[in-house]
């Protein structure tokens, strides 16, 4: 069988599946125009929604091919511009290098057993934290009691000072009244 004949038969079979031979549209089996318009609209929007994605991919294909090209260079900079760019980045690169050196220096501490035991010490740390919070609350309570006692002490000493002042005034008045009065001639 010729490949062209085979292809024609397949196309005819597809046409029969898509477009049946008998036309079922008649006066009693007619569809509403609004239903046909809605169906046409939904098919059109479905086709166009896929088309936008494909169109955007095809538009970007050239850029993607450029990026995949190993000889691709985005922009050609002058040697002077490259030098200026490197000089501008130098302080940042120096800081980054210092951070890398510091990290390498601290790596020995990070690999130490005390750092590796942190997960096992979490419970102990939690207990100590709770104990510390409880001790803080107790200290706060004791401090408040001491402040209250000092306030009472200040009140007592103030009242004693007032009493002594009143007592001194009374004694002075008594001494004045007991002194013999000299007669005025």
CSV table of C-alpha atoms in Angstrom, one decimal:
chain,number,residue,atom,x,y,z
A,1,UNK,CA,0.0,0.0,0.0
A,2,UNK,CA,1.3,3.4,-1.0
A,3,UNK,CA,2.1,5.8,1.9
A,4,UNK,CA,0.0,8.5,0.4
A,5,UNK,CA,-3.1,6.2,0.3
A,6,UNK,CA,-2.5,5.2,3.9
A,7,UNK,CA,-2.3,8.9,4.9
A,8,UNK,CA,-5.5,9.6,2.9
A,9,UNK,CA,-7.3,6.8,4.7
A,10,UNK,CA,-6.2,8.0,8.1
A,11,UNK,CA,-7.3,11.6,7.3
A,12,UNK,CA,-10.7,10.2,6.1
A,13,UNK,CA,-11.1,8.3,9.4
A,14,UNK,CA,-10.3,11.4,11.4
A,15,UNK,CA,-12.8,13.4,9.4
A,16,UNK,CA,-15.4,10.8,10.2
A,17,UNK,CA,-14.6,11.0,13.9
A,18,UNK,CA,-14.6,14.8,13.9
A,19,UNK,CA,-17.3,15.5,11.3
A,20,UNK,CA,-19.9,12.7,11.1
A,21,UNK,CA,-21.5,12.1,7.7
A,22,UNK,CA,-25.1,12.6,8.9
A,23,UNK,CA,-26.0,16.2,9.5
A,24,UNK,CA,-28.1,16.1,12.7
A,25,UNK,CA,-29.0,19.7,12.6
A,26,UNK,CA,-32.6,20.0,11.6
A,27,UNK,CA,-35.6,22.0,12.6
A,28,UNK,CA,-36.3,19.7,15.6
A,29,UNK,CA,-32.6,19.2,16.6
A,30,UNK,CA,-31.4,22.7,16.1
A,31,UNK,CA,-29.3,24.4,18.8
A,32,UNK,CA,-29.8,27.8,20.1
A,33,UNK,CA,-27.6,30.5,18.6
A,34,UNK,CA,-26.5,31.6,22.1
A,35,UNK,CA,-25.3,28.1,22.9
A,36,UNK,CA,-23.4,28.0,19.7
A,37,UNK,CA,-21.8,31.4,20.4
A,38,UNK,CA,-20.9,30.4,23.9
A,39,UNK,CA,-19.3,27.1,22.6
A,40,UNK,CA,-17.4,29.0,19.9
A,41,UNK,CA,-16.2,31.6,22.4
A,42,UNK,CA,-15.0,28.9,24.9
A,43,UNK,CA,-13.1,27.1,22.1
A,44,UNK,CA,-11.6,30.3,20.9
A,45,UNK,CA,-10.4,31.4,24.3
A,46,UNK,CA,-9.0,27.9,25.0
A,47,UNK,CA,-7.0,28.0,21.7
A,48,UNK,CA,-5.8,31.6,22.4
A,49,UNK,CA,-4.8,30.9,26.0
A,50,UNK,CA,-2.4,28.2,24.9
A,51,UNK,CA,-1.2,30.4,22.1
A,52,UNK,CA,0.1,33.2,24.4
A,53,UNK,CA,2.4,30.8,26.2
A,54,UNK,CA,3.7,29.4,23.0
A,55,UNK,CA,4.2,32.8,21.5
A,56,UNK,CA,6.1,34.1,24.6
A,57,UNK,CA,8.3,31.0,24.5
A,58,UNK,CA,9.0,31.5,20.8
A,59,UNK,CA,9.8,35.2,21.3
A,60,UNK,CA,12.3,34.3,24.0
A,61,UNK,CA,13.8,31.4,22.0
A,62,UNK,CA,16.4,33.6,20.4
A,63,UNK,CA,17.6,35.0,23.7
A,64,UNK,CA,17.7,31.5,25.2
A,65,UNK,CA,19.8,30.3,22.3
A,66,UNK,CA,22.2,33.2,22.8
A,67,UNK,CA,22.6,32.3,26.4
A,68,UNK,CA,23.2,28.7,25.6
A,69,UNK,CA,25.9,29.6,23.1
A,70,UNK,CA,29.3,29.1,24.8
A,71,UNK,CA,30.8,32.0,22.8
A,72,UNK,CA,28.1,34.4,24.0
A,73,UNK,CA,29.1,37.6,25.7
A,74,UNK,CA,26.4,39.9,27.0
A,75,UNK,CA,28.3,43.2,26.5
A,76,UNK,CA,31.8,43.9,25.6
A,77,UNK,CA,33.5,46.1,28.2
A,78,UNK,CA,36.6,48.1,27.6
A,79,UNK,CA,39.6,47.1,29.7
A,80,UNK,CA,39.4,50.5,31.4
A,81,UNK,CA,35.7,49.8,32.3
A,82,UNK,CA,36.6,46.4,33.6
A,83,UNK,CA,39.4,47.8,35.7
A,84,UNK,CA,37.0,50.5,37.1
A,85,UNK,CA,34.4,47.8,37.9
A,86,UNK,CA,36.9,45.7,39.7
A,87,UNK,CA,38.2,48.7,41.7
A,88,UNK,CA,34.6,49.5,42.8
A,89,UNK,CA,34.1,45.9,43.9
A,90,UNK,CA,37.5,45.7,45.7
A,91,UNK,CA,36.3,46.8,49.2
A,92,UNK,CA,33.3,44.4,49.0
A,93,UNK,CA,35.5,41.6,47.8
A,94,UNK,CA,38.1,42.4,50.6
A,95,UNK,CA,35.3,42.2,53.2
A,96,UNK,CA,34.1,38.9,51.7
A,97,UNK,CA,37.6,37.5,51.8
A,98,UNK,CA,38.0,38.5,55.4
A,99,UNK,CA,34.8,36.8,56.3
A,100,UNK,CA,36.0,33.6,54.5
A,101,UNK,CA,39.3,33.8,56.4
A,102,UNK,CA,37.5,34.3,59.7
A,103,UNK,CA,35.1,31.5,59.0
A,104,UNK,CA,38.0,29.1,58.2
A,105,UNK,CA,39.7,30.2,61.5
A,106,UNK,CA,36.4,29.5,63.4
A,107,UNK,CA,35.8,26.2,61.7
A,108,UNK,CA,38.0,24.4,64.3
A,109,UNK,CA,35.7,25.7,67.0
A,110,UNK,CA,32.6,24.7,65.0
A,111,UNK,CA,33.8,21.1,64.8
A,112,UNK,CA,34.6,20.9,68.5
A,113,UNK,CA,32.8,18.4,70.7
A,114,UNK,CA,31.2,21.2,72.8
A,115,UNK,CA,29.4,22.6,69.7
A,116,UNK,CA,28.4,19.1,68.6
A,117,UNK,CA,26.9,18.4,72.0
A,118,UNK,CA,24.5,21.3,71.9
A,119,UNK,CA,21.5,19.2,71.0
A,120,UNK,CA,22.1,16.9,74.0
A,121,UNK,CA,22.6,19.9,76.3
A,122,UNK,CA,19.3,21.6,75.3
A,123,UNK,CA,17.4,19.9,78.2
A,124,UNK,CA,20.0,21.1,80.7
A,125,UNK,CA,20.0,24.6,79.3
A,126,UNK,CA,16.2,24.6,79.5
A,127,UNK,CA,16.3,23.6,83.2
A,128,UNK,CA,18.9,26.2,83.9
A,129,UNK,CA,16.9,28.8,82.2
A,130,UNK,CA,13.8,28.0,84.2
A,131,UNK,CA,15.9,28.0,87.4
A,132,UNK,CA,17.3,31.4,86.4
A,133,UNK,CA,13.9,32.8,85.8
A,134,UNK,CA,12.7,31.5,89.1
A,135,UNK,CA,15.7,32.9,90.9
A,136,UNK,CA,15.1,36.3,89.2
A,137,UNK,CA,11.4,36.3,90.3
A,138,UNK,CA,12.5,35.5,93.9
A,139,UNK,CA,15.1,38.2,93.8
A,140,UNK,CA,12.5,40.6,92.5
A,141,UNK,CA,10.2,39.6,95.3
A,142,UNK,CA,12.9,40.0,98.0
A,143,UNK,CA,13.9,43.4,96.5
A,144,UNK,CA,10.3,44.6,96.7
A,145,UNK,CA,10.2,43.4,100.4
A,146,UNK,CA,13.4,45.2,101.2
A,147,UNK,CA,12.2,48.4,99.5
A,148,UNK,CA,9.0,48.2,101.5
A,149,UNK,CA,11.0,47.6,104.7
A,150,UNK,CA,13.3,50.6,103.9
A,151,UNK,CA,10.2,52.8,103.3
A,152,UNK,CA,8.8,51.8,106.7
A,153,UNK,CA,12.2,52.4,108.3
A,154,UNK,CA,12.3,55.9,106.7
A,155,UNK,CA,8.8,56.6,108.0
A,156,UNK,CA,9.7,55.5,111.5
A,157,UNK,CA,12.9,57.6,111.6
A,158,UNK,CA,11.0,60.6,110.3
A,159,UNK,CA,8.3,60.2,113.0
A,160,UNK,CA,11.1,59.8,115.6
A,161,UNK,CA,12.7,63.0,114.3
A,162,UNK,CA,9.4,64.8,114.6
A,163,UNK,CA,8.9,63.5,118.1
A,164,UNK,CA,12.4,64.6,119.2
A,165,UNK,CA,11.7,68.0,117.7
A,166,UNK,CA,8.4,68.2,119.6
A,167,UNK,CA,10.1,67.0,122.7
A,168,UNK,CA,12.9,69.5,122.4
A,169,UNK,CA,10.4,72.3,121.9
A,170,UNK,CA,8.5,71.2,124.9
A,171,UNK,CA,11.6,71.0,127.1
A,172,UNK,CA,12.7,74.4,125.8
A,173,UNK,CA,9.3,75.8,126.7
A,174,UNK,CA,9.4,74.2,130.2
A,175,UNK,CA,13.0,75.5,130.8
A,176,UNK,CA,11.8,79.0,129.8
A,177,UNK,CA,8.8,78.8,132.1
A,178,UNK,CA,10.9,77.6,135.0
A,179,UNK,CA,13.5,80.4,134.8
A,180,UNK,CA,13.0,83.1,137.3
A,181,UNK,CA,11.8,86.2,135.8
A,182,UNK,CA,13.8,89.2,136.4
A,183,UNK,CA,11.9,92.2,137.4
A,184,UNK,CA,12.1,95.1,135.3
A,185,UNK,CA,12.7,98.3,137.5
